[in-house]
Tab-separated table of N, CA and C and ligand atoms in Angstrom:
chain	number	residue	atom	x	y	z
A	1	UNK	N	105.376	101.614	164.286
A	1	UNK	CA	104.049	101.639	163.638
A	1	UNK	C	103.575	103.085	163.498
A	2	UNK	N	103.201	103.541	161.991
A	2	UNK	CA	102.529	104.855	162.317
A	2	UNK	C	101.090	104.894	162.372
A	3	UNK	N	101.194	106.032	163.264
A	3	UNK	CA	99.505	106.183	163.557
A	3	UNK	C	98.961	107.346	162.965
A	4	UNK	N	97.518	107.079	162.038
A	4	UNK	CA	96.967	108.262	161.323
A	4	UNK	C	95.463	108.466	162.122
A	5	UNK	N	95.298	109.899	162.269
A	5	UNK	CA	94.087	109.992	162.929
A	5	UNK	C	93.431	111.192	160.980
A	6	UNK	N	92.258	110.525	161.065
A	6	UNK	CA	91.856	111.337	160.048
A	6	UNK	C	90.427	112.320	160.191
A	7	UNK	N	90.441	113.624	160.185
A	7	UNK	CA	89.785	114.198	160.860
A	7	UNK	C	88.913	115.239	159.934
A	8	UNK	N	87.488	115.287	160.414
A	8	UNK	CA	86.773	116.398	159.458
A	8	UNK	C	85.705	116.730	160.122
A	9	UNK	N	84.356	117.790	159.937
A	9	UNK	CA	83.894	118.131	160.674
A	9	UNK	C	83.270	117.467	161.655
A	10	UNK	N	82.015	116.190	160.642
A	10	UNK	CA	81.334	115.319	161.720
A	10	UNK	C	81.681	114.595	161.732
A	11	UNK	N	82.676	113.706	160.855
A	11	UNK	CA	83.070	112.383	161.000
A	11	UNK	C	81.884	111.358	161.173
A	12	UNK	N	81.247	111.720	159.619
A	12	UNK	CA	80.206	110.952	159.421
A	12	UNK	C	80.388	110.854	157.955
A	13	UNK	N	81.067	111.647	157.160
A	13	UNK	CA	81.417	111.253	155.841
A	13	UNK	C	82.574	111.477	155.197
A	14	UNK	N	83.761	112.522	155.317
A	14	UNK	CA	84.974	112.619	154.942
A	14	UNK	C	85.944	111.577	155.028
A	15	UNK	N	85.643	111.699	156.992
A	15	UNK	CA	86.991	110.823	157.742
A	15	UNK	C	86.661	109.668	157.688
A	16	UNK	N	85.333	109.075	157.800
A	16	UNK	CA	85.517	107.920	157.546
A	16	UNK	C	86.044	106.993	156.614
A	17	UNK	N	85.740	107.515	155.204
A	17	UNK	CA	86.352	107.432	154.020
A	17	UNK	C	87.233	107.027	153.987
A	18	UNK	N	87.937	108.455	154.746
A	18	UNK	CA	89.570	108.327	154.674
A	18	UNK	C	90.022	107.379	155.752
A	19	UNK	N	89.593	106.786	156.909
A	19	UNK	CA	89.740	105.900	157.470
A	19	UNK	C	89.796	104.678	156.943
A	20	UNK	N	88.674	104.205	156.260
A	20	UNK	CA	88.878	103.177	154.930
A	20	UNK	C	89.559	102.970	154.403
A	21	UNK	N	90.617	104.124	153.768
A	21	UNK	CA	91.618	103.657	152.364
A	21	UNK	C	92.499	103.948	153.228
A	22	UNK	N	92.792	104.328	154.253
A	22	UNK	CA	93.934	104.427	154.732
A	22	UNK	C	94.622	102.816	155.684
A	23	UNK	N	93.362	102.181	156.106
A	23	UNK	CA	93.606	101.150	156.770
A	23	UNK	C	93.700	100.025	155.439
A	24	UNK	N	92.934	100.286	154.473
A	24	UNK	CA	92.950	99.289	153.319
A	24	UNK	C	94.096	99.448	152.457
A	25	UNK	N	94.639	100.397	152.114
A	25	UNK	CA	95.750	100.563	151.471
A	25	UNK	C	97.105	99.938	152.214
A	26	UNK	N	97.233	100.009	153.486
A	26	UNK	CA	97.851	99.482	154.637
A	26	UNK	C	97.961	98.001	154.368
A	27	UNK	N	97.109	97.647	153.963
A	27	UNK	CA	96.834	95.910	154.331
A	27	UNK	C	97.206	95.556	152.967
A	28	UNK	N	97.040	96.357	152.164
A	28	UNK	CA	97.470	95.844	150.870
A	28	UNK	C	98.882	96.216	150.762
A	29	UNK	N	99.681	96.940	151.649
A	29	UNK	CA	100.980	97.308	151.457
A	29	UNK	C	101.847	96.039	152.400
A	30	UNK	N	101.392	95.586	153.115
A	30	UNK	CA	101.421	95.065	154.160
A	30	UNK	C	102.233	95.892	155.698
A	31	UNK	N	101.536	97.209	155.642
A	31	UNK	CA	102.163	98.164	156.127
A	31	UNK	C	101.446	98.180	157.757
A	32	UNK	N	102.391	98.052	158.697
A	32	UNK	CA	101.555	98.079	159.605
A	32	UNK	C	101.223	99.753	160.447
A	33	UNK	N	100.393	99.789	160.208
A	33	UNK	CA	99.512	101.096	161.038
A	33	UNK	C	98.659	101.224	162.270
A	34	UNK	N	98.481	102.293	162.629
A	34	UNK	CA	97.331	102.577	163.157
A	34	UNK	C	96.394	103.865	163.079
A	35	UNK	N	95.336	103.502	162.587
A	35	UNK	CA	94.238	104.390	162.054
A	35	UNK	C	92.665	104.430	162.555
A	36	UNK	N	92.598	105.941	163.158
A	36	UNK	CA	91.557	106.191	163.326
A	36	UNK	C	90.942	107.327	162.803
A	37	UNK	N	89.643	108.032	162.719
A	37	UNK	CA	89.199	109.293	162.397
A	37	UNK	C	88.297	110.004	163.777
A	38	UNK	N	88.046	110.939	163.847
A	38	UNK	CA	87.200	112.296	164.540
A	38	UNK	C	86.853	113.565	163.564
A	39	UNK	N	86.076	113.847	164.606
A	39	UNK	CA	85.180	115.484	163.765
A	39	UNK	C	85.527	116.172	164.550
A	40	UNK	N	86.088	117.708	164.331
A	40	UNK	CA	85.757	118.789	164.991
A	40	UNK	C	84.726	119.586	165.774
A	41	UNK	N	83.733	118.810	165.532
A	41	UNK	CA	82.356	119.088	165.987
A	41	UNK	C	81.621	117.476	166.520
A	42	UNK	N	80.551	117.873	167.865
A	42	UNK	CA	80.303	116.452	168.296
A	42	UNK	C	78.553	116.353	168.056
A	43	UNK	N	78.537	117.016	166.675
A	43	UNK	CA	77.108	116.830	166.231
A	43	UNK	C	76.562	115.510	166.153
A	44	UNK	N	77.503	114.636	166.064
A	44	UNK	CA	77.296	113.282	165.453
A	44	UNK	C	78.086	111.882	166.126
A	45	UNK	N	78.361	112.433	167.474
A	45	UNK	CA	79.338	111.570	168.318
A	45	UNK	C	78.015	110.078	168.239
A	46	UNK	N	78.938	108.807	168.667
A	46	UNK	CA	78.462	107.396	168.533
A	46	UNK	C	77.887	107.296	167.581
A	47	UNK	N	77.362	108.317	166.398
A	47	UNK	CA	76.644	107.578	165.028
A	47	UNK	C	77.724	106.895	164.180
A	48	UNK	N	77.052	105.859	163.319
A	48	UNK	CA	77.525	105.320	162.232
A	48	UNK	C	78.262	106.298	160.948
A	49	UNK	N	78.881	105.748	159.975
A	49	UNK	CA	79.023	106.956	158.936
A	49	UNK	C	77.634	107.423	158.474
A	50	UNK	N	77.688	108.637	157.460
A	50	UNK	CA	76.442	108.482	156.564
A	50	UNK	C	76.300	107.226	155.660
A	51	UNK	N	74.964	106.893	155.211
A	51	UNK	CA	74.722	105.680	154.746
A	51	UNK	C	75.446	106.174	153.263
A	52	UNK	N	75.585	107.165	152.220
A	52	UNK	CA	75.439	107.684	152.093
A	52	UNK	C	77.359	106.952	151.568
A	53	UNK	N	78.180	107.344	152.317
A	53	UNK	CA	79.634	106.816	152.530
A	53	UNK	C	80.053	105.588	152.534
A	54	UNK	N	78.904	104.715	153.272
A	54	UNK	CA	78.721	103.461	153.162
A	54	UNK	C	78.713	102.918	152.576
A	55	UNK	N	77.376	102.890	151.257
A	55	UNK	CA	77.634	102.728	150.189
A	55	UNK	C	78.209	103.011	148.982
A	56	UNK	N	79.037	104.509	148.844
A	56	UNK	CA	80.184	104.685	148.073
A	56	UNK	C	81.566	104.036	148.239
A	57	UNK	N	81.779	103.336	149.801
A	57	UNK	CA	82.638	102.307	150.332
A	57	UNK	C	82.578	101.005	149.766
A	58	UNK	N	81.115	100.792	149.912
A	58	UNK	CA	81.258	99.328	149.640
A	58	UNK	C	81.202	99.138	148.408
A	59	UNK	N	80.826	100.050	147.234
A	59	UNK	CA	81.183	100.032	145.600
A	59	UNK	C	82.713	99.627	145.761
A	60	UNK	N	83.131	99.920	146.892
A	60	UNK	CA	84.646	99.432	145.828
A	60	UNK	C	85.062	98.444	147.003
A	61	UNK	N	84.047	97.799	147.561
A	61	UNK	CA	84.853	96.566	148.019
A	61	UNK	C	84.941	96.627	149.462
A	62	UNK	N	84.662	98.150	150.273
A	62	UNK	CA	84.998	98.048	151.650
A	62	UNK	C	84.017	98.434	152.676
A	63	UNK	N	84.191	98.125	153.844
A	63	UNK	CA	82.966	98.062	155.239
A	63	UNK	C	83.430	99.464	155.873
A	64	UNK	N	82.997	100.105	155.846
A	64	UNK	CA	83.264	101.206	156.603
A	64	UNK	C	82.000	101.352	158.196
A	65	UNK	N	80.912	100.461	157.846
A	65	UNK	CA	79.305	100.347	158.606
A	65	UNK	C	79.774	100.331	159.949
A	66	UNK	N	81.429	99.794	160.417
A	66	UNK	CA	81.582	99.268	162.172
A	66	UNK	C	81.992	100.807	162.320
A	67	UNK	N	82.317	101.732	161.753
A	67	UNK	CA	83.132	103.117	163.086
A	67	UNK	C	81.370	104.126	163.415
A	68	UNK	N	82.398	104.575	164.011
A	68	UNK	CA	81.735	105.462	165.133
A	68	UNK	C	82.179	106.730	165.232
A	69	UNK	N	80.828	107.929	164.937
A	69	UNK	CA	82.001	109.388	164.945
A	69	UNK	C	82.130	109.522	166.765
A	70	UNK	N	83.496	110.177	166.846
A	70	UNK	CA	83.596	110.755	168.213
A	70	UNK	C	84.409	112.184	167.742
A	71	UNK	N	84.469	112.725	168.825
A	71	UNK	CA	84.826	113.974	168.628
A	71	UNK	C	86.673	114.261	168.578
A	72	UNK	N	86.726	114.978	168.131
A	72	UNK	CA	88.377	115.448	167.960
A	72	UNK	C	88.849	115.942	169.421
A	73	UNK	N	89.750	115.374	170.451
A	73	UNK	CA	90.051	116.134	171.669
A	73	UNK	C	91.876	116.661	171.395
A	74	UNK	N	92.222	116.952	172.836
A	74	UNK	CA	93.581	117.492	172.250
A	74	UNK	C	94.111	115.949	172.710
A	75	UNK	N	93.980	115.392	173.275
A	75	UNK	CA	94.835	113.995	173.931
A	75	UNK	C	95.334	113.247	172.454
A	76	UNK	N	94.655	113.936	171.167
A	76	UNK	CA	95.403	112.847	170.309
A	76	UNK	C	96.049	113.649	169.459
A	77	UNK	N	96.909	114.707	169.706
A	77	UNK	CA	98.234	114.884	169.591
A	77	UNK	C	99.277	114.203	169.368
A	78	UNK	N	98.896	114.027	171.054
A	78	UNK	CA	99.751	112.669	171.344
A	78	UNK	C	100.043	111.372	171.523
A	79	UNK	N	98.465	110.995	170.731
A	79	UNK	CA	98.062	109.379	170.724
A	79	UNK	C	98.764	109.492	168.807
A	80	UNK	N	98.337	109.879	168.292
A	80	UNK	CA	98.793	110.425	166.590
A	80	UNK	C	100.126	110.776	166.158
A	81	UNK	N	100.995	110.398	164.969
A	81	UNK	CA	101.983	111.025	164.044
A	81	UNK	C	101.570	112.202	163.530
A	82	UNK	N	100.616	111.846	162.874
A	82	UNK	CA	99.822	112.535	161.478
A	82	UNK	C	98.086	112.900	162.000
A	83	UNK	N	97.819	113.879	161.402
A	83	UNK	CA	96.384	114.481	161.769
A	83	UNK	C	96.052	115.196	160.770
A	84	UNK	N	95.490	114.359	160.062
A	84	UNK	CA	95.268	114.565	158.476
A	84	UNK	C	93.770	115.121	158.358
A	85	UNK	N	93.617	116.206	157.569
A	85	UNK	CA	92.401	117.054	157.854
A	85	UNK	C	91.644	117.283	156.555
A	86	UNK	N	90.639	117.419	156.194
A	86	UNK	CA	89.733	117.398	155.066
A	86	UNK	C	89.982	118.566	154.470
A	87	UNK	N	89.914	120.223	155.054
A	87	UNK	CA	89.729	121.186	154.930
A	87	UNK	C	90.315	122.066	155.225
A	88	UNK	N	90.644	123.551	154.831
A	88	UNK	CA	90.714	125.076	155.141
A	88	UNK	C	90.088	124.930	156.590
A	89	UNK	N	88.869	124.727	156.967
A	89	UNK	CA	88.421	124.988	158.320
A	89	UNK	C	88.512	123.822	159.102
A	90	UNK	N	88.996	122.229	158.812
A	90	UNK	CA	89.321	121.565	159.802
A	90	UNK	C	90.330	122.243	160.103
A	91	UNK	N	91.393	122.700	159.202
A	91	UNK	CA	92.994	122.723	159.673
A	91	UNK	C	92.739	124.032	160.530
A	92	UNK	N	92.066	124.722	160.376
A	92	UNK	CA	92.084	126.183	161.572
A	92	UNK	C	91.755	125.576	163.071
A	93	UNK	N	90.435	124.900	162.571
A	93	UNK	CA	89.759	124.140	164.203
A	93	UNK	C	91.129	123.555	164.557
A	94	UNK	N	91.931	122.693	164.065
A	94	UNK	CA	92.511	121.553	164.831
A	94	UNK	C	93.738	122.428	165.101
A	95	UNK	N	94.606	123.053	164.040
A	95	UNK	CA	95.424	124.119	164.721
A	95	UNK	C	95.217	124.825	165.618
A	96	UNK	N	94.079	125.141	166.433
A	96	UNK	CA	93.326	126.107	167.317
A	96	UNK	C	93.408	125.353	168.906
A	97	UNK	N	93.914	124.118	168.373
A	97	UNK	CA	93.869	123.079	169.634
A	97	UNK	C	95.438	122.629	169.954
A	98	UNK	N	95.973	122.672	169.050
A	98	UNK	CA	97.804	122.992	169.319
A	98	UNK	C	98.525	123.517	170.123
A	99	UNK	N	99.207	122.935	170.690
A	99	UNK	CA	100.169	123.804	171.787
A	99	UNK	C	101.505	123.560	171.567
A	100	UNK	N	102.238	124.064	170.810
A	100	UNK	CA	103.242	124.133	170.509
A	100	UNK	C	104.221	123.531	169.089
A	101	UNK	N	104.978	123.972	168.630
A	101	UNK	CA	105.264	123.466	167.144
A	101	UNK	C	105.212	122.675	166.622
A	102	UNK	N	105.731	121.116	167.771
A	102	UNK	CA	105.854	119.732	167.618
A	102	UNK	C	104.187	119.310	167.556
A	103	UNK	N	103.046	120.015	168.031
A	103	UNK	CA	101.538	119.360	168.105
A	103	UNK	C	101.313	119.600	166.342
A	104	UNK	N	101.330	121.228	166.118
A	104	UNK	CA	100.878	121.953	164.962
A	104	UNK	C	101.834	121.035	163.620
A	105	UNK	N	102.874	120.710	163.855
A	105	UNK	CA	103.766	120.122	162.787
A	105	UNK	C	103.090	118.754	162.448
A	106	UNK	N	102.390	118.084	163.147
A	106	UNK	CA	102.225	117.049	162.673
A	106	UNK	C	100.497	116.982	161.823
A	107	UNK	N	99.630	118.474	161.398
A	107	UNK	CA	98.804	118.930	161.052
A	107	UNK	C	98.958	119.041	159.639
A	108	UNK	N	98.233	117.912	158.715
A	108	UNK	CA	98.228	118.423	157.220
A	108	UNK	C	97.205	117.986	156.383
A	109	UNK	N	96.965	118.730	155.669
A	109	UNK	CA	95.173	118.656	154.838
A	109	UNK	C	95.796	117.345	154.414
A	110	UNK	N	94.590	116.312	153.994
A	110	UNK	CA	94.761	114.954	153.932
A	110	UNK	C	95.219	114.678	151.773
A	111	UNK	N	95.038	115.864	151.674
A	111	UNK	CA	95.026	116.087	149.904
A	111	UNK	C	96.314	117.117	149.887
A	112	UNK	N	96.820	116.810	150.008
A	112	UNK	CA	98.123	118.318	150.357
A	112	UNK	C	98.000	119.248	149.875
A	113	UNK	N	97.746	120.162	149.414
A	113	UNK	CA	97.059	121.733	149.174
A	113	UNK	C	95.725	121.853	149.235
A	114	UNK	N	95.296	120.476	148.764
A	114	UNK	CA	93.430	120.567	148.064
A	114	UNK	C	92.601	120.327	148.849
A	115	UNK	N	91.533	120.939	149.495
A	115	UNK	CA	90.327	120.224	150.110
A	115	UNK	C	89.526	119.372	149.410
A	116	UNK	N	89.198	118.801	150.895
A	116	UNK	CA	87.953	117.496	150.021
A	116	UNK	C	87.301	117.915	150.461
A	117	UNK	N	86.116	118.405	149.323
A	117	UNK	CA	84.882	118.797	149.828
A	117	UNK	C	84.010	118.562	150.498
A	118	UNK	N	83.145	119.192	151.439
A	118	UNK	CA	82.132	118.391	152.463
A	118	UNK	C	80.980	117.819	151.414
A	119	UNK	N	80.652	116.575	151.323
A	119	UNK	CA	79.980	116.575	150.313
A	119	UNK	C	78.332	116.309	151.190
A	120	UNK	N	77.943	116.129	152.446
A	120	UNK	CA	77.064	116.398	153.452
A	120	UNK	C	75.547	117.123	152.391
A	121	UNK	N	76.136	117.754	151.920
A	121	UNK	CA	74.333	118.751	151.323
A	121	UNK	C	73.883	118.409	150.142
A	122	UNK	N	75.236	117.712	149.186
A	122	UNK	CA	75.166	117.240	147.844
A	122	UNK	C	74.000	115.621	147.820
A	123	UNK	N	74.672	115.347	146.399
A	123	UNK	CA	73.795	113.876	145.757
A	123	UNK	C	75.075	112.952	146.304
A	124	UNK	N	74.632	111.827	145.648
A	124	UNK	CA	75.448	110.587	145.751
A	124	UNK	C	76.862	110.615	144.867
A	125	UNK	N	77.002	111.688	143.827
A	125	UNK	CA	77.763	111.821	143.112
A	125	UNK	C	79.248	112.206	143.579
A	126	UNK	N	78.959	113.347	144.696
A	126	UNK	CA	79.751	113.581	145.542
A	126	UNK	C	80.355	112.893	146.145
A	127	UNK	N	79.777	112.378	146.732
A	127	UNK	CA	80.418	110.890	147.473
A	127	UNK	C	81.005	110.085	146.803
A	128	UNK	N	81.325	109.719	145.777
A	128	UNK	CA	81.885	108.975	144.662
A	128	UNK	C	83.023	110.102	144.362
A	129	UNK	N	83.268	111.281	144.212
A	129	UNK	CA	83.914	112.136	143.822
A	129	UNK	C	84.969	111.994	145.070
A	130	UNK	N	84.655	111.873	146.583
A	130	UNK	CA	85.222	112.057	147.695
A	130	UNK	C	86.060	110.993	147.592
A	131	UNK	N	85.253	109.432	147.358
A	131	UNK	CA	85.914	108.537	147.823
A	131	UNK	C	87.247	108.136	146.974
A	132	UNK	N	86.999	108.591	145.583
A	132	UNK	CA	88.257	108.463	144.395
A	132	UNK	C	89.302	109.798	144.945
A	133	UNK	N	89.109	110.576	145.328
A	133	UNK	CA	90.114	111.437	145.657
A	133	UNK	C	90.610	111.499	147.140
A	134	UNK	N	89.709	110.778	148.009
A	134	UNK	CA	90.748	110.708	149.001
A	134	UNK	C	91.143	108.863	148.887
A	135	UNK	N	91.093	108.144	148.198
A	135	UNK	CA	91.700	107.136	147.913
A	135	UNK	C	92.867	107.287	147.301
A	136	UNK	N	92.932	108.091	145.979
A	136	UNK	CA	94.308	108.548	145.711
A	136	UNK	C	96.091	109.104	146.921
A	137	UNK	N	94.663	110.125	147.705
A	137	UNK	CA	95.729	111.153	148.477
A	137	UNK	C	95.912	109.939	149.831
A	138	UNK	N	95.302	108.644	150.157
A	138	UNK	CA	95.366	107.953	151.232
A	138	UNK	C	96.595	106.740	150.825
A	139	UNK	N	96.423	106.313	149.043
A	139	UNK	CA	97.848	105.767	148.640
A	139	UNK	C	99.142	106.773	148.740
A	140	UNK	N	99.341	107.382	148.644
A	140	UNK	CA	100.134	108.598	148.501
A	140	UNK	C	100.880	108.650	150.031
A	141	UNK	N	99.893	108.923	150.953
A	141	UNK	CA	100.081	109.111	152.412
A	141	UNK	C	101.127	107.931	152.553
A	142	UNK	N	100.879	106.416	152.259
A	142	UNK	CA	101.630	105.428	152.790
A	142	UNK	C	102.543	104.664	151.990
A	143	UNK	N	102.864	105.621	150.427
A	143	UNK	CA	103.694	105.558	149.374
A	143	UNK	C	105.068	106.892	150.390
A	144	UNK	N	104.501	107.287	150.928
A	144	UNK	CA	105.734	108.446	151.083
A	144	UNK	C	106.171	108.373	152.588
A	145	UNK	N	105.112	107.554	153.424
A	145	UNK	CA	105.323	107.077	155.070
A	145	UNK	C	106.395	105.653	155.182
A	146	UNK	N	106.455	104.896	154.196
A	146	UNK	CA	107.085	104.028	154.626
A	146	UNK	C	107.718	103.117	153.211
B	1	4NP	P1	81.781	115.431	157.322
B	1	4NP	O1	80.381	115.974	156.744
B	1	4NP	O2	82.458	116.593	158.005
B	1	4NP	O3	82.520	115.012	156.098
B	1	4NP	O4	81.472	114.295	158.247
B	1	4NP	C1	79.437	116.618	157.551
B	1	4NP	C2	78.554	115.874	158.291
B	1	4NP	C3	77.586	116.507	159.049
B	1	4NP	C4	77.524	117.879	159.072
B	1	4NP	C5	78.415	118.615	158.330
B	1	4NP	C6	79.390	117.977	157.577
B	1	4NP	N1	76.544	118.525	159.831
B	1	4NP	O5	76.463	119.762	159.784
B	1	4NP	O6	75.763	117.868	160.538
């Protein structure tokens, strides 16, 4: 079974996302996984997503309302395959927590070159922009995993 941890700053609007299409794409593959998300930062530990994500989720059909941000530790290295990251500055934070080639190797922006933007300061538009592009890069992930 592979396990995806999907990770961004607060894990109140990126990762959850990507937690969404990654477990939903799964179920539609009939692929069995395991998927969770964290933030690099514990601004926002036990909150819900933004509402905000919620409802750019449930436009297309999915519940994202049950997770919970918690924070990114190093223990999921080694609970994780994959540690799929939103950003230029997740991937520094979470590389910064690496100890050795085999931790850092399994570290890759969740869009493979491209960031997904924090869309946190923006409109609702953003969020619609997030959720179509990390829906793409979350089929992709489990088109090339299994
Ligand atoms: P996320 O967005 O990293 O996609 O969850 C953010 C959420 C909250 C903050 C920044 C980004 N914040 O500064 O509180």
């Amino acid at each position: 079974m592979k396990q995806y941890l999907v990770v961004c700053l607060g894990n109140i609007c990126r990762s959850p996302i990507g937690e969404g299409w990654l477990r939903h794409a799964a179920m539609v593959r009939g692929c069995r996984v395991k998927v969770d998300s964290a933030g690099t930062a514990g601004y926002h530990v036990g909150e819900a997503p933004d509402r905000r994500s919620v409802a750019a989720m449930k436009a297309a059909g999915i519940d994202i309302s049950g997770q919970r941000s918690r924070k990114f530790v190093r223990a999921d290295f080694k609970k994780f395959d994959r540690i799929l990251v939103m950003d230029q500055s997740n991937l520094r934070d979470v590389l910064a927590l690496a100890r050795g080639d085999e931790e850092a190797a399994k570290v890759a922006l969740f869009d493979g070159t491209s960031d997904v933007p924090d869309p946190y300061y923006g409109g609702d538009d953003g969020f619609a922009r997030v959720r179509e592009q990390v829906r793409v890069a979350a089929e992709s992930w489990l088109d090339t995993d299994f």
